[in-house]
PDB file of C-alpha atoms and ligand atoms in Angstrom:
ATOM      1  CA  UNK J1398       0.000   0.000   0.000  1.00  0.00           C
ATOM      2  CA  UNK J1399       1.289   3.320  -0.786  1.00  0.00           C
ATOM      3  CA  UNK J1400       0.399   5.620   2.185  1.00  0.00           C
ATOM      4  CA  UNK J1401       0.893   9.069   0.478  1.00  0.00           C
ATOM      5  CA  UNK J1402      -2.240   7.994  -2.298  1.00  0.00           C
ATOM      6  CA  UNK J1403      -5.603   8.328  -0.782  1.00  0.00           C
ATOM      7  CA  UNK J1404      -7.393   4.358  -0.839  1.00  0.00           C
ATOM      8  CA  UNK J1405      -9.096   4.928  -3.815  1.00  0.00           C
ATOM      9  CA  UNK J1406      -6.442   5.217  -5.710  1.00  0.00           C
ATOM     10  CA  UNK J1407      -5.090   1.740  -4.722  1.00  0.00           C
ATOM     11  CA  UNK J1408      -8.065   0.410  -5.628  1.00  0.00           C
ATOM     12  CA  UNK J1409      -8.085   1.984  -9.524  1.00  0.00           C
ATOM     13  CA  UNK J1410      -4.830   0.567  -9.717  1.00  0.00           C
ATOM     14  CA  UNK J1411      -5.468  -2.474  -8.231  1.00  0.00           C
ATOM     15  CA  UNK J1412      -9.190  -3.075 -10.284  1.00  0.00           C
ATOM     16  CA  UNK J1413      -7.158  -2.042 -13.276  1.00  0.00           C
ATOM     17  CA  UNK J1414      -4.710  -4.928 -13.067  1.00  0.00           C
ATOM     18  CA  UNK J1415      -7.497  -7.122 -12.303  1.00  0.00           C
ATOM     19  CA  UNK J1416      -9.616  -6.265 -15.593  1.00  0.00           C
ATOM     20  CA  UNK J1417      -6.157  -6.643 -17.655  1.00  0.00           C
ATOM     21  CA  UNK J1418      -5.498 -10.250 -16.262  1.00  0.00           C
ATOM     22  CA  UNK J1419      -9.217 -11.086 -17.275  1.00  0.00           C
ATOM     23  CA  UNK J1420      -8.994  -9.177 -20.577  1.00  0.00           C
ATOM     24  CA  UNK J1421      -5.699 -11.868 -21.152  1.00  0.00           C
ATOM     25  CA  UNK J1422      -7.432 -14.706 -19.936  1.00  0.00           C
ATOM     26  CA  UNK J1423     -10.630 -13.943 -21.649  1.00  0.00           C
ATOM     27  CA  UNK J1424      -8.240 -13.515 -25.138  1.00  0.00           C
ATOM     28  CA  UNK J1425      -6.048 -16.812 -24.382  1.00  0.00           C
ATOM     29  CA  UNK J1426      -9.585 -18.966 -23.895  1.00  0.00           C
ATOM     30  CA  UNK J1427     -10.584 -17.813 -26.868  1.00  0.00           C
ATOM     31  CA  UNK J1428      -7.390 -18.154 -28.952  1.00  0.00           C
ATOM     32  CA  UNK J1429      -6.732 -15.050 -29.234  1.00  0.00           C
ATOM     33  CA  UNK J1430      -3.475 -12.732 -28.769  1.00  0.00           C
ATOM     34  CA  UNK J1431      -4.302 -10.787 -25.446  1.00  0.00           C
ATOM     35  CA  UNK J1432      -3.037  -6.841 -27.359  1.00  0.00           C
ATOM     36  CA  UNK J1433      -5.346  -7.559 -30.018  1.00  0.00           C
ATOM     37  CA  UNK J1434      -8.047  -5.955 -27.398  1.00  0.00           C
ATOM     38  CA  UNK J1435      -7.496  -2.777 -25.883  1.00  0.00           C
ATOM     39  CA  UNK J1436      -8.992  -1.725 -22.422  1.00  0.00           C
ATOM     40  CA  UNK J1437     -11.062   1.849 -22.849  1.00  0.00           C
ATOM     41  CA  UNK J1438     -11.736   3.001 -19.432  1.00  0.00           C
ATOM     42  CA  UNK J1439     -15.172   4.534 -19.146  1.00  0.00           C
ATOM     43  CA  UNK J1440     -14.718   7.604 -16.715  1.00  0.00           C
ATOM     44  CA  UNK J1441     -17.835   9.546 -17.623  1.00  0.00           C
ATOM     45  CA  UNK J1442     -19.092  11.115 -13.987  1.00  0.00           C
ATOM     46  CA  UNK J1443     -15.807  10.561 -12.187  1.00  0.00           C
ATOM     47  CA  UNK J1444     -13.570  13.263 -11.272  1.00  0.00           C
ATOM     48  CA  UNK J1445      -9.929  14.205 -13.202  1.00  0.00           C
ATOM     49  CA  UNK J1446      -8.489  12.901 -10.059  1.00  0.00           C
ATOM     50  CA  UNK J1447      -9.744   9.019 -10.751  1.00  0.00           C
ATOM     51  CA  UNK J1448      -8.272   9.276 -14.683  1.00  0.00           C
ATOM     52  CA  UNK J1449      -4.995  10.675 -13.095  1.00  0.00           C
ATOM     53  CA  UNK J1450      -4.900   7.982 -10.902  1.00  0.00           C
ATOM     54  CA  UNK J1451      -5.746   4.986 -13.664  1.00  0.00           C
ATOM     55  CA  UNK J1452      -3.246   6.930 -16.215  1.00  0.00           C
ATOM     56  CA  UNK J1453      -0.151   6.802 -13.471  1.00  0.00           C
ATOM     57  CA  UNK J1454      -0.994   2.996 -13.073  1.00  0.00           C
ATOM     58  CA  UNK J1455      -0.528   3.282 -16.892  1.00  0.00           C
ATOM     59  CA  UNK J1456      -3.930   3.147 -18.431  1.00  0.00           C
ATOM     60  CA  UNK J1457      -3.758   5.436 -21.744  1.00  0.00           C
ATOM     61  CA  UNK J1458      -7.208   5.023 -23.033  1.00  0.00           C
ATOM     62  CA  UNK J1459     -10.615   6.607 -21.616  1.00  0.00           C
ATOM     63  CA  UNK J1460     -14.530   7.020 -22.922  1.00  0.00           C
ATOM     64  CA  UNK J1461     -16.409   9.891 -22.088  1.00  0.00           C
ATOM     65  CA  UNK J1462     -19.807   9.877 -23.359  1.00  0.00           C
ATOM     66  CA  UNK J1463     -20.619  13.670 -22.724  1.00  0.00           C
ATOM     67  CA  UNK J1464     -19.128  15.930 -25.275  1.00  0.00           C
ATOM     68  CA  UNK J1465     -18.800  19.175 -22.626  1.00  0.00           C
ATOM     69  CA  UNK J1466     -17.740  16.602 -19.970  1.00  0.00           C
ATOM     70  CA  UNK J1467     -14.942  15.562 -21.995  1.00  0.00           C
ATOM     71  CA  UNK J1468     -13.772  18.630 -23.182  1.00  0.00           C
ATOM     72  CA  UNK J1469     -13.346  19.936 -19.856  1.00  0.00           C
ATOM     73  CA  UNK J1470     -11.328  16.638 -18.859  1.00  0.00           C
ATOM     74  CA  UNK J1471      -9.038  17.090 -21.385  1.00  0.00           C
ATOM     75  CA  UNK J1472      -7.878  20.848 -20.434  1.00  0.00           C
ATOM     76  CA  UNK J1473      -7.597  19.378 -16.646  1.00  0.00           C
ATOM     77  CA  UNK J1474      -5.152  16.885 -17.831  1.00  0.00           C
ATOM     78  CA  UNK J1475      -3.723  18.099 -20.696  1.00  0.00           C
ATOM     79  CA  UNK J1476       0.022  17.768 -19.210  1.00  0.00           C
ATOM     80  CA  UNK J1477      -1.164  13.971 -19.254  1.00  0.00           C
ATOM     81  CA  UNK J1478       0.451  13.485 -23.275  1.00  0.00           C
ATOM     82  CA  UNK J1479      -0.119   9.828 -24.335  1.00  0.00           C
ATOM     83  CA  UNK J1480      -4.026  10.148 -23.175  1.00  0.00           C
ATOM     84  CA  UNK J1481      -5.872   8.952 -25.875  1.00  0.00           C
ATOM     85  CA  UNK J1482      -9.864  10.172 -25.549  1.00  0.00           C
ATOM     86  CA  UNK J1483     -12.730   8.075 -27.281  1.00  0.00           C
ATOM     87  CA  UNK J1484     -15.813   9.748 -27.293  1.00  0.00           C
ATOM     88  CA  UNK J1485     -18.300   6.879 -26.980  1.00  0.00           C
ATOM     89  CA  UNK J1486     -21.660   8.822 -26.373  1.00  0.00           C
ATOM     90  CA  UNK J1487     -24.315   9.793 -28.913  1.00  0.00           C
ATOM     91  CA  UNK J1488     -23.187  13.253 -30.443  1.00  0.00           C
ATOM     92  CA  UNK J1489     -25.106  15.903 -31.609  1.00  0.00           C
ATOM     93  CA  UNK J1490     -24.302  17.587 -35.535  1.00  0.00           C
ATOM     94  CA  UNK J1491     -23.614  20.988 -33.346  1.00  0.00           C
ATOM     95  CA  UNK J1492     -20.781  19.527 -31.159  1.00  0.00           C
ATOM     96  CA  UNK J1493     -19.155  17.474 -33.967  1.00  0.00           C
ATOM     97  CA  UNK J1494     -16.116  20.527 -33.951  1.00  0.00           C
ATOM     98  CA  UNK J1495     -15.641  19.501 -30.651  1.00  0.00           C
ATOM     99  CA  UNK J1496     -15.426  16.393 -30.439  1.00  0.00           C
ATOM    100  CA  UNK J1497     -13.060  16.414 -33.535  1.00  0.00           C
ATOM    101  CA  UNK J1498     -10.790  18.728 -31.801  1.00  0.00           C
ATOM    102  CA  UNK J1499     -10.232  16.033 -28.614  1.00  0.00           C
ATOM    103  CA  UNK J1500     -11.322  12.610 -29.455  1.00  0.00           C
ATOM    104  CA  UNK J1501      -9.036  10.389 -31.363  1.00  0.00           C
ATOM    105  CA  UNK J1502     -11.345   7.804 -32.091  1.00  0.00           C
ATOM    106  CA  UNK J1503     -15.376   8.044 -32.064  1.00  0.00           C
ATOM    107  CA  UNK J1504     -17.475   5.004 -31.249  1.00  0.00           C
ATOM    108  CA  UNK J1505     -20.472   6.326 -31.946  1.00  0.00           C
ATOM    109  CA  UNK J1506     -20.927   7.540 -35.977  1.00  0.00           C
ATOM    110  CA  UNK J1507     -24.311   6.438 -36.677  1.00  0.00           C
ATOM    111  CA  UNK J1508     -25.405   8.780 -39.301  1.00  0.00           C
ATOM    112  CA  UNK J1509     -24.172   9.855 -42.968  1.00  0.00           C
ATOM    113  CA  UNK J1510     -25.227  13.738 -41.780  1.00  0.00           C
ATOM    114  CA  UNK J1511     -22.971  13.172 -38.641  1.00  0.00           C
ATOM    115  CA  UNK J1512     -19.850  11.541 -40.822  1.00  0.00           C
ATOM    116  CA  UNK J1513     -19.915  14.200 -43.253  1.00  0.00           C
ATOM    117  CA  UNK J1514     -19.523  16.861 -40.174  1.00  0.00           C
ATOM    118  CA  UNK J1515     -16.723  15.402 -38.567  1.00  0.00           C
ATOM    119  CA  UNK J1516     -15.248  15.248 -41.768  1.00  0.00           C
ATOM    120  CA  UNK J1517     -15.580  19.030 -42.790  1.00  0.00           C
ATOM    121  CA  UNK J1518     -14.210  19.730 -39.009  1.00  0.00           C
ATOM    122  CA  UNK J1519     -11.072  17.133 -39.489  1.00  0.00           C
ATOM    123  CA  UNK J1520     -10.452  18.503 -42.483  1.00  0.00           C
ATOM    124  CA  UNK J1521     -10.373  21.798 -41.844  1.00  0.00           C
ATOM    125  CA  UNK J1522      -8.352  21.514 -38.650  1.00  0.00           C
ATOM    126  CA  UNK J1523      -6.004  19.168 -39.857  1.00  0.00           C
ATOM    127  CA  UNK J1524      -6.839  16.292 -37.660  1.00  0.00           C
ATOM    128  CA  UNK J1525      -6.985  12.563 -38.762  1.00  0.00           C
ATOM    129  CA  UNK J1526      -9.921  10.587 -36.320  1.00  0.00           C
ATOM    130  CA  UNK J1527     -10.937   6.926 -36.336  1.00  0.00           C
ATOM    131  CA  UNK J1528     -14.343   6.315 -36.645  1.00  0.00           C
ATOM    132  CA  UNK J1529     -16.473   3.534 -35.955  1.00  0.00           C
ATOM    133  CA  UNK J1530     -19.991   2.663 -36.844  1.00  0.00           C
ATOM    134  CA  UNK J1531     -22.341   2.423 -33.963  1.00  0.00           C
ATOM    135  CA  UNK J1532     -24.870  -0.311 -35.162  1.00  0.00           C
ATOM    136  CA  UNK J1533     -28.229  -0.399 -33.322  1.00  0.00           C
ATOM    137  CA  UNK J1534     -28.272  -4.354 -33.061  1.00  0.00           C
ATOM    138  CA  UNK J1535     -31.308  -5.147 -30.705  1.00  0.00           C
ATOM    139  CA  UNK J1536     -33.733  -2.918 -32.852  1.00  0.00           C
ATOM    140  CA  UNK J1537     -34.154  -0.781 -29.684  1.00  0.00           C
ATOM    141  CA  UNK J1538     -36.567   2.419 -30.674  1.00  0.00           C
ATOM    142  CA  UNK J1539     -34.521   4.197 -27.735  1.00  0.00           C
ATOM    143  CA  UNK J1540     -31.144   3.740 -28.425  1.00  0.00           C
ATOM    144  CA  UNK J1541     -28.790   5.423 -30.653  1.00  0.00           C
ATOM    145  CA  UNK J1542     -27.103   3.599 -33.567  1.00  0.00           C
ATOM    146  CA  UNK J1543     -27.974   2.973 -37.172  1.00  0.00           C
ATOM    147  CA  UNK J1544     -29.716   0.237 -38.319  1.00  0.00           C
ATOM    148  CA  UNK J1545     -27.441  -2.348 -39.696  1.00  0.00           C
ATOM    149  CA  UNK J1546     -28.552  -1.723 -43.352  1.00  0.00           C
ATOM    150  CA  UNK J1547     -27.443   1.697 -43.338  1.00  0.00           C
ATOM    151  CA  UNK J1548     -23.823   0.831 -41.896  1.00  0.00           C
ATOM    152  CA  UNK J1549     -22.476   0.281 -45.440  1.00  0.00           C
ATOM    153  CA  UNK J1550     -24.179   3.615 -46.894  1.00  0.00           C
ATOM    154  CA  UNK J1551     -22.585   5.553 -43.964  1.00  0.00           C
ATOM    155  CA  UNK J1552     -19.066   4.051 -44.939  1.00  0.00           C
ATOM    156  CA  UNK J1553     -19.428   4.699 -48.422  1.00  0.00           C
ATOM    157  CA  UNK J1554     -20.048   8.472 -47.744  1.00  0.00           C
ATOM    158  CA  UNK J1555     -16.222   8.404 -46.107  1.00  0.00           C
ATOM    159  CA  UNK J1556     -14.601   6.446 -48.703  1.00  0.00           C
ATOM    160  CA  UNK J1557     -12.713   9.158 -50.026  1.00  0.00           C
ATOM    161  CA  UNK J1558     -11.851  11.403 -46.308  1.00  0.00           C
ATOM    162  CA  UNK J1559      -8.625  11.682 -45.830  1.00  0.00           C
ATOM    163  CA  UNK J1560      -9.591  12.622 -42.768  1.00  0.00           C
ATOM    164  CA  UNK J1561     -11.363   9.953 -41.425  1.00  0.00           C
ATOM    165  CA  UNK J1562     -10.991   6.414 -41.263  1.00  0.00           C
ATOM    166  CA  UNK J1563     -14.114   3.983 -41.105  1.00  0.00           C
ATOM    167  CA  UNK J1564     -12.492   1.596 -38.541  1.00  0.00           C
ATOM    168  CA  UNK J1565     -14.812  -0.428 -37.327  1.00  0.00           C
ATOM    169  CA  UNK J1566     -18.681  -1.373 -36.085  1.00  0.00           C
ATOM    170  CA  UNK J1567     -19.769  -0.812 -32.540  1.00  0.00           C
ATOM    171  CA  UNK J1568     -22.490  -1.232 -30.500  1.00  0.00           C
ATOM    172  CA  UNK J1569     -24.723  -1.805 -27.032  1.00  0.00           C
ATOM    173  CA  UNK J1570     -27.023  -4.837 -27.021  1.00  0.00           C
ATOM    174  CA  UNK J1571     -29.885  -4.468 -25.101  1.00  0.00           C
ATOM    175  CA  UNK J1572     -29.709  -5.952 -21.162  1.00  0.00           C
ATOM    176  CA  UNK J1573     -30.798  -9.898 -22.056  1.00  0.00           C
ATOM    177  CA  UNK J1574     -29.062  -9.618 -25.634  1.00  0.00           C
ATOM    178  CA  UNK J1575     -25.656  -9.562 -25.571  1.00  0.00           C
ATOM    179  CA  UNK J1576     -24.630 -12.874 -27.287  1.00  0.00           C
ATOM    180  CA  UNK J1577     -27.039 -12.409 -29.929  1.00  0.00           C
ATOM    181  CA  UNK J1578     -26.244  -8.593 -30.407  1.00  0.00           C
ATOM    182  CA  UNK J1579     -22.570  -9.049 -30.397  1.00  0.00           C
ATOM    183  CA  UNK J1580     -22.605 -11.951 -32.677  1.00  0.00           C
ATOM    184  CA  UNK J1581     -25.184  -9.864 -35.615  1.00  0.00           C
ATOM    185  CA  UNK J1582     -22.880  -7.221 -35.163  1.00  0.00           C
ATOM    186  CA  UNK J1583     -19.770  -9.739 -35.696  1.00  0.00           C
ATOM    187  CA  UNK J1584     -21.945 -10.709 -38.799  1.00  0.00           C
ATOM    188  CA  UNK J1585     -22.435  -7.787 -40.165  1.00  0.00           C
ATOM    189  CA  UNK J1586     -18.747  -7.050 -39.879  1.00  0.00           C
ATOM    190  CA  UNK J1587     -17.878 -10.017 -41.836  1.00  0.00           C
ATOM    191  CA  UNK J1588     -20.474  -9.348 -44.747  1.00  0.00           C
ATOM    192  CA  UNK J1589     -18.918  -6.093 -45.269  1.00  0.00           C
ATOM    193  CA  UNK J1590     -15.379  -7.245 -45.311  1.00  0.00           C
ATOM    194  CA  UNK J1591     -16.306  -9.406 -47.641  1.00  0.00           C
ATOM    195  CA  UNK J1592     -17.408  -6.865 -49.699  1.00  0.00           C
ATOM    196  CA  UNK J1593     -13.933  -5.318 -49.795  1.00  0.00           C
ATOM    197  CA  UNK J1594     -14.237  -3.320 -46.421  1.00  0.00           C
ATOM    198  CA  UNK J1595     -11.100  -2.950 -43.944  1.00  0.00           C
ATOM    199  CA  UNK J1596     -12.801  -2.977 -40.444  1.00  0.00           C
ATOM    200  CA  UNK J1597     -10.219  -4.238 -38.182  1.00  0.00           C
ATOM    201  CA  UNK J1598     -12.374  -3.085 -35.242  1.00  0.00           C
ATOM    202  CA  UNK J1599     -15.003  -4.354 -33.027  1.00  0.00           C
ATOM    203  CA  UNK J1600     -16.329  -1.996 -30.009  1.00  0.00           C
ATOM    204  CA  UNK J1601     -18.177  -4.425 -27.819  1.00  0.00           C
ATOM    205  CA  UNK J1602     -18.433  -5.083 -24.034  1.00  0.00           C
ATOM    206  CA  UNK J1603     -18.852  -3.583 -21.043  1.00  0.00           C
ATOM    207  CA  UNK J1604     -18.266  -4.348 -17.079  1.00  0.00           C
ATOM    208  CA  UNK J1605     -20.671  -7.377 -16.899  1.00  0.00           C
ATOM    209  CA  UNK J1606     -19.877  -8.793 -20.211  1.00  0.00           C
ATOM    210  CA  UNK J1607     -16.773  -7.903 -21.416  1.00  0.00           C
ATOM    211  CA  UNK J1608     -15.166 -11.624 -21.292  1.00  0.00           C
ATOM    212  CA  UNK J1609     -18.319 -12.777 -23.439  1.00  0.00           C
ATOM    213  CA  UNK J1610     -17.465  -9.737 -26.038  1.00  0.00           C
ATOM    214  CA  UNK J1611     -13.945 -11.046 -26.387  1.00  0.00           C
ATOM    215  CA  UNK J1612     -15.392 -14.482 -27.315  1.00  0.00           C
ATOM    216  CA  UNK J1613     -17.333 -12.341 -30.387  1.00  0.00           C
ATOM    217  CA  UNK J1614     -14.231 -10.343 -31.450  1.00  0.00           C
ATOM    218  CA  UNK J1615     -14.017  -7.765 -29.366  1.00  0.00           C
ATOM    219  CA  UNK J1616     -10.648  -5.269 -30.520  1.00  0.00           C
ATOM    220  CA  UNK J1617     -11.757  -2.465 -27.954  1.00  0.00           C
ATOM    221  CA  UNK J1618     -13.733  -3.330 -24.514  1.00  0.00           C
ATOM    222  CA  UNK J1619     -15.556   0.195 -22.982  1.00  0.00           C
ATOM    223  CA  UNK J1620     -15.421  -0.867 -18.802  1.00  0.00           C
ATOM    224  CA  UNK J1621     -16.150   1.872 -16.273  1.00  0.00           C
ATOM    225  CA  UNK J1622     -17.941   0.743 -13.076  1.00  0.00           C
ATOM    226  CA  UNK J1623     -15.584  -2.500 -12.877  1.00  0.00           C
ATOM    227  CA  UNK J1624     -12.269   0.070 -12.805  1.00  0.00           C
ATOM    228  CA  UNK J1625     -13.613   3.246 -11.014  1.00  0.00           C
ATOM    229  CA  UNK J1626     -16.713   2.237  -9.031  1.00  0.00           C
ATOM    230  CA  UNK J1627     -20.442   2.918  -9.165  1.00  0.00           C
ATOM    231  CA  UNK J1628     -21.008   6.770 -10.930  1.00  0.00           C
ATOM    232  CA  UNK J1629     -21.374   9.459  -8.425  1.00  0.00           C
ATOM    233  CA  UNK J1630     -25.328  10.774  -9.634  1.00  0.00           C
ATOM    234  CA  UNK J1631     -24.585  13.536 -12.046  1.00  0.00           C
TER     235      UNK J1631
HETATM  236  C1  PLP P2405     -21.179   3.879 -19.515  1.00  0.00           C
HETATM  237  C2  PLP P2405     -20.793   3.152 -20.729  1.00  0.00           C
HETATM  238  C3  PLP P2405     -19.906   2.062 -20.684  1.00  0.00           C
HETATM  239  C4  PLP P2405     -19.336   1.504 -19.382  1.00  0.00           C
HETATM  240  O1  PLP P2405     -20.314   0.809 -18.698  1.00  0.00           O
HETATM  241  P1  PLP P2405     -19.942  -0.010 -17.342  1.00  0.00           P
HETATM  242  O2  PLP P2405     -21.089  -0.938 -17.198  1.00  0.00           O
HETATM  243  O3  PLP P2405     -19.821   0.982 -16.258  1.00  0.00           O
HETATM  244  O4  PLP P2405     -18.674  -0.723 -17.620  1.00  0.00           O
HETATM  245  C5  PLP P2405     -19.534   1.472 -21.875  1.00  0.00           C
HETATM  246  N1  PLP P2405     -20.013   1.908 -23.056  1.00  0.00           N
HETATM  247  C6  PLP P2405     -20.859   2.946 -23.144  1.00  0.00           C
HETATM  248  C7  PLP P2405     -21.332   3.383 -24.474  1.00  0.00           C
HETATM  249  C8  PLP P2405     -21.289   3.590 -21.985  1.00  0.00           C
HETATM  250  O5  PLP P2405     -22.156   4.588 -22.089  1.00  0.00           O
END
């Protein structure tokens, strides 16, 4: 125990090296190399303090699903260099500027109108962002996410950006689906490879069923409440 760090910080270190050694075993049951998935911790509603404290026990990736939330992160730690951010909440047309200006890669493209403003913003500014397609794969009215029909149209409409790369499909089954959500979006993924499509990347998986995501493929696993805790209420 290091008695000049408050508790919680031993236990984000600590509940960091726990998820790694179940993200390897998850990846080595299934075959698969262990750095072909990459943790992205979800700190959305936690303090600066709690990423500081993950990043020093050398987590480099984090999801913020708020667009304001994360831009203000990112100017409290901006001494932090190798941070990488991941915006992985719905975004509105009107905060696509933003987003491109922080995030270096966005889970959550779900509309042609929505890839065609991140790519005016990247281009203008310079900036080169991974995108991936968030596919809504439980046919959920409420949730966010194209339907899987329109992933190909939406990848199309980027096949010339310079400025953005189609990377991959993402998505969050509904509670009860998660086997059958992850595998149609594995599906789906493999139908449009096969139609010449590069999509090395699959954004599946969460606290509770992260290990089952790997099983389906998963390249980047979003975990929050498994590394910092429950969210404080907003
Ligand atoms: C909040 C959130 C997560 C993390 O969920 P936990 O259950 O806390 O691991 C992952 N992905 C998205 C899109 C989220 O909004």
């Amino acid at each position: 125990m290091n008695a000049t760090l408050p508790d919680s910080a031993n236990s984000i270190a600590e509940r960091l090296a726990t998820i790694r050694d179940r993200i390897t075993a998850a990846a080595q049951q299934h075959g698969r190399d262990p750095h072909s998935v990459r943790l992205v911790a979800v700190s959305k509603r936690h303090p600066s303090a709690a990423i500081r404290t993950a990043y020093a026990a050398g987590q480099r990736d984090f999801g913020e699903n708020y667009v304001q939330e994360m831009l203000a992160k990112a100017d409290e730690l901006s001494d932090l260099t190798e941070l990488r951010w991941h915006m992985i909440g719905h975004v509105q047309r009107n905060k696509a500027a933003r987003v491109i200006a922080t995030a270096d890669v966005i889970h959550t493209l779900d509309s042609i109108k929505l890839g065609g403003a991140f790519d005016r913003h990247a281009e203008t500014s310079a900036r080169r962002v991974s995108a991936l397609i968030e596919v809504n794969v439980s046919g959920e009215d409420s949730k966010s996410g194209c339907l899987p029909d329109q992933a190909r149209e939406i990848m199309s409409s980027l096949s010339t950006s310079d400025s953005i790369t189609v990377a991959g499909l993402m998505a969050i089954p509904a509670a009860g689906d998660a086997h059958a959500g992850f595998e149609r979006l594995a599906k789906l993924r493999d139908e449009l490879r096969s139609e010449g499509a590069e999509l090395p990347e699959l954004s599946i998986g969460m606290s509770g069923d992260f290990e089952t995501a790997i099983g389906y493929g998963a390249t980047y696993v979003r975990i929050g409440t498994a590394i910092f805790g429950p969210r404080p209420a907003s």
